[in-house]
């Protein structure tokens, strides 16, 4: 079979050259289209289910949230195993699927199962899916450089402006905010006053909840004009919360301010984010979506940052504290440079070894062609250009050259001997 293939190639040189040119062009296109990252993504194919129930101990979370979810999420198709983790106020479930399972198909199966376990969880507890990213999806970290602006205002800018803008970037799965204070109104009740007025904490909670709402009315027509009646009751200040009536005592309303104090403050924090020992900072983590091109996503995020910087408060700018593009460019550039150097050195050695430029040219052409075909296969198997894959191509250059040298040198020797025999016979 090999002899017939070689014979066919020798008789159809133009066809062989045409196919080689097509493969080389396809390979050049594959080099441009191939995903680029610093390291291969070896993380497990998993779906994360996050559930929040603040104020509860890890044991309560384990018994009432984590255990029911783990037991009901087991048995899904193509699931290897399910892990659960409980902590103060939060529960994490990690569903590990088979390697060849499509991640979005897996997320759909988990959502279907979660829709059936809602009645098994405590009231008000709703499990949600984590981002469709991986363990190496954190491609960029940034902080807000905002001199003169307090941490609460910085966090508001991050949560209500920057985060929403960056989440629209193609390839971004999530922008996770960190640092600062999340603004909230706190109602601090006085137990002695509650006892004096014979009021319970649930009554205070219900009163605040009921008054922070909008009530719908009806539509009626008068003089051929339609009127829509509605009641707007959303709370907008601490003073409005203080004036909410909880109950009446001898026809006198008991308000929130009679039994509690209301103040605007930050949500309780379990930690802080410190930047280089210079103090607290506010920022975000850009998480790349599963299977995206890391280099392209980072470039798009930076372009979006330049766009939304125009809308930031005066004096506020972005400070990038971690950018994987530097590692990507240096790693890939280093391996690519080594690959080019290997090809040049191998070509020179081949030429010096054979000292026949036509034979050396046959071997030299194989090097870029083989590398180009390698990138075609990388795209076919959805493998990114990273340290591991490019190093494999670099190591294979030696094998390609050795193979070609043996074949070409053998052919050259036989042709030379045949020419020498022919010349000897003619002389005879």
PDB file of N, CA, C and O in Angstrom, residues 41-46 103 131-138 173 287-291 324:
ATOM      1  N   UNK A  41      -6.702  24.007  30.162  1.00  0.00           N
ATOM      2  CA  UNK A  41      -7.774  23.916  31.154  1.00  0.00           C
ATOM      3  C   UNK A  41      -8.012  22.438  31.491  1.00  0.00           C
ATOM      4  O   UNK A  41      -8.631  21.708  30.726  1.00  0.00           O
ATOM      5  N   UNK A  42      -7.493  22.030  32.643  1.00  0.00           N
ATOM      6  CA  UNK A  42      -7.634  20.636  33.080  1.00  0.00           C
ATOM      7  C   UNK A  42      -8.663  20.478  34.195  1.00  0.00           C
ATOM      8  O   UNK A  42      -8.703  19.449  34.864  1.00  0.00           O
ATOM      9  N   UNK A  43      -9.480  21.512  34.410  1.00  0.00           N
ATOM     10  CA  UNK A  43     -10.470  21.454  35.486  1.00  0.00           C
ATOM     11  C   UNK A  43     -11.577  20.461  35.148  1.00  0.00           C
ATOM     12  O   UNK A  43     -11.814  20.124  33.980  1.00  0.00           O
ATOM     13  N   UNK A  44     -12.260  20.015  36.182  1.00  0.00           N
ATOM     14  CA  UNK A  44     -13.323  19.029  35.996  1.00  0.00           C
ATOM     15  C   UNK A  44     -14.543  19.666  35.348  1.00  0.00           C
ATOM     16  O   UNK A  44     -14.794  20.862  35.462  1.00  0.00           O
ATOM     17  N   UNK A  45     -15.300  18.835  34.654  1.00  0.00           N
ATOM     18  CA  UNK A  45     -16.535  19.277  34.011  1.00  0.00           C
ATOM     19  C   UNK A  45     -17.632  19.297  35.078  1.00  0.00           C
ATOM     20  O   UNK A  45     -18.246  18.277  35.372  1.00  0.00           O
ATOM     21  N   UNK A  46     -17.856  20.455  35.669  1.00  0.00           N
ATOM     22  CA  UNK A  46     -18.737  20.526  36.825  1.00  0.00           C
ATOM     23  C   UNK A  46     -19.768  21.643  36.694  1.00  0.00           C
ATOM     24  O   UNK A  46     -19.593  22.596  35.937  1.00  0.00           O
ATOM     25  N   UNK A 103     -21.284  21.021  28.625  1.00  0.00           N
ATOM     26  CA  UNK A 103     -21.502  21.722  29.884  1.00  0.00           C
ATOM     27  C   UNK A 103     -22.888  22.356  29.947  1.00  0.00           C
ATOM     28  O   UNK A 103     -23.518  22.397  31.019  1.00  0.00           O
ATOM     29  N   UNK A 131     -21.665  30.398  37.817  1.00  0.00           N
ATOM     30  CA  UNK A 131     -21.352  30.834  36.451  1.00  0.00           C
ATOM     31  C   UNK A 131     -20.867  29.683  35.596  1.00  0.00           C
ATOM     32  O   UNK A 131     -20.318  28.696  36.097  1.00  0.00           O
ATOM     33  N   UNK A 132     -21.054  29.814  34.285  1.00  0.00           N
ATOM     34  CA  UNK A 132     -20.614  28.772  33.357  1.00  0.00           C
ATOM     35  C   UNK A 132     -19.143  28.977  33.008  1.00  0.00           C
ATOM     36  O   UNK A 132     -18.757  29.060  31.839  1.00  0.00           O
ATOM     37  N   UNK A 133     -18.321  29.056  34.064  1.00  0.00           N
ATOM     38  CA  UNK A 133     -16.877  29.181  33.899  1.00  0.00           C
ATOM     39  C   UNK A 133     -16.183  27.959  34.469  1.00  0.00           C
ATOM     40  O   UNK A 133     -16.821  26.993  34.889  1.00  0.00           O
ATOM     41  N   UNK A 134     -14.849  27.991  34.487  1.00  0.00           N
ATOM     42  CA  UNK A 134     -14.063  26.874  34.999  1.00  0.00           C
ATOM     43  C   UNK A 134     -13.121  27.372  36.085  1.00  0.00           C
ATOM     44  O   UNK A 134     -13.080  28.562  36.404  1.00  0.00           O
ATOM     45  N   UNK A 135     -12.334  26.455  36.618  1.00  0.00           N
ATOM     46  CA  UNK A 135     -11.412  26.815  37.684  1.00  0.00           C
ATOM     47  C   UNK A 135     -10.302  27.744  37.242  1.00  0.00           C
ATOM     48  O   UNK A 135      -9.685  28.411  38.080  1.00  0.00           O
ATOM     49  N   UNK A 136     -10.019  27.805  35.950  1.00  0.00           N
ATOM     50  CA  UNK A 136      -8.977  28.710  35.441  1.00  0.00           C
ATOM     51  C   UNK A 136      -9.604  29.862  34.650  1.00  0.00           C
ATOM     52  O   UNK A 136      -8.961  30.460  33.793  1.00  0.00           O
ATOM     53  N   UNK A 137     -10.856  30.166  34.946  1.00  0.00           N
ATOM     54  CA  UNK A 137     -11.571  31.199  34.198  1.00  0.00           C
ATOM     55  C   UNK A 137     -11.335  32.615  34.678  1.00  0.00           C
ATOM     56  O   UNK A 137     -11.805  33.569  34.059  1.00  0.00           O
ATOM     57  N   UNK A 138     -10.621  32.796  35.808  1.00  0.00           N
ATOM     58  CA  UNK A 138     -10.351  34.155  36.309  1.00  0.00           C
ATOM     59  C   UNK A 138      -9.233  34.773  35.466  1.00  0.00           C
ATOM     60  O   UNK A 138      -8.050  34.572  35.737  1.00  0.00           O
ATOM     61  N   UNK A 173     -18.486  35.352  31.510  1.00  0.00           N
ATOM     62  CA  UNK A 173     -19.543  34.621  32.208  1.00  0.00           C
ATOM     63  C   UNK A 173     -20.079  35.406  33.403  1.00  0.00           C
ATOM     64  O   UNK A 173     -21.283  35.453  33.642  1.00  0.00           O
ATOM     65  N   UNK A 287     -14.688  36.651  35.024  1.00  0.00           N
ATOM     66  CA  UNK A 287     -14.658  35.202  34.842  1.00  0.00           C
ATOM     67  C   UNK A 287     -15.011  34.883  33.393  1.00  0.00           C
ATOM     68  O   UNK A 287     -16.067  35.287  32.909  1.00  0.00           O
ATOM     69  N   UNK A 288     -14.126  34.172  32.728  1.00  0.00           N
ATOM     70  CA  UNK A 288     -14.328  33.823  31.322  1.00  0.00           C
ATOM     71  C   UNK A 288     -15.298  32.657  31.188  1.00  0.00           C
ATOM     72  O   UNK A 288     -15.283  31.725  31.994  1.00  0.00           O
ATOM     73  N   UNK A 289     -16.126  32.699  30.158  1.00  0.00           N
ATOM     74  CA  UNK A 289     -17.066  31.618  29.907  1.00  0.00           C
ATOM     75  C   UNK A 289     -16.329  30.373  29.429  1.00  0.00           C
ATOM     76  O   UNK A 289     -15.260  30.457  28.823  1.00  0.00           O
ATOM     77  N   UNK A 290     -16.925  29.228  29.674  1.00  0.00           N
ATOM     78  CA  UNK A 290     -16.334  27.931  29.316  1.00  0.00           C
ATOM     79  C   UNK A 290     -16.047  27.867  27.816  1.00  0.00           C
ATOM     80  O   UNK A 290     -16.906  28.183  26.988  1.00  0.00           O
ATOM     81  N   UNK A 291     -14.818  27.472  27.467  1.00  0.00           N
ATOM     82  CA  UNK A 291     -14.465  27.240  26.075  1.00  0.00           C
ATOM     83  C   UNK A 291     -14.148  28.467  25.259  1.00  0.00           C
ATOM     84  O   UNK A 291     -13.993  28.366  24.034  1.00  0.00           O
ATOM     85  N   UNK A 324      -4.004  38.151  32.755  1.00  0.00           N
ATOM     86  CA  UNK A 324      -3.377  36.927  32.243  1.00  0.00           C
ATOM     87  C   UNK A 324      -2.810  37.105  30.846  1.00  0.00           C
ATOM     88  O   UNK A 324      -2.017  36.281  30.379  1.00  0.00           O
TER      89      UNK A 324
END
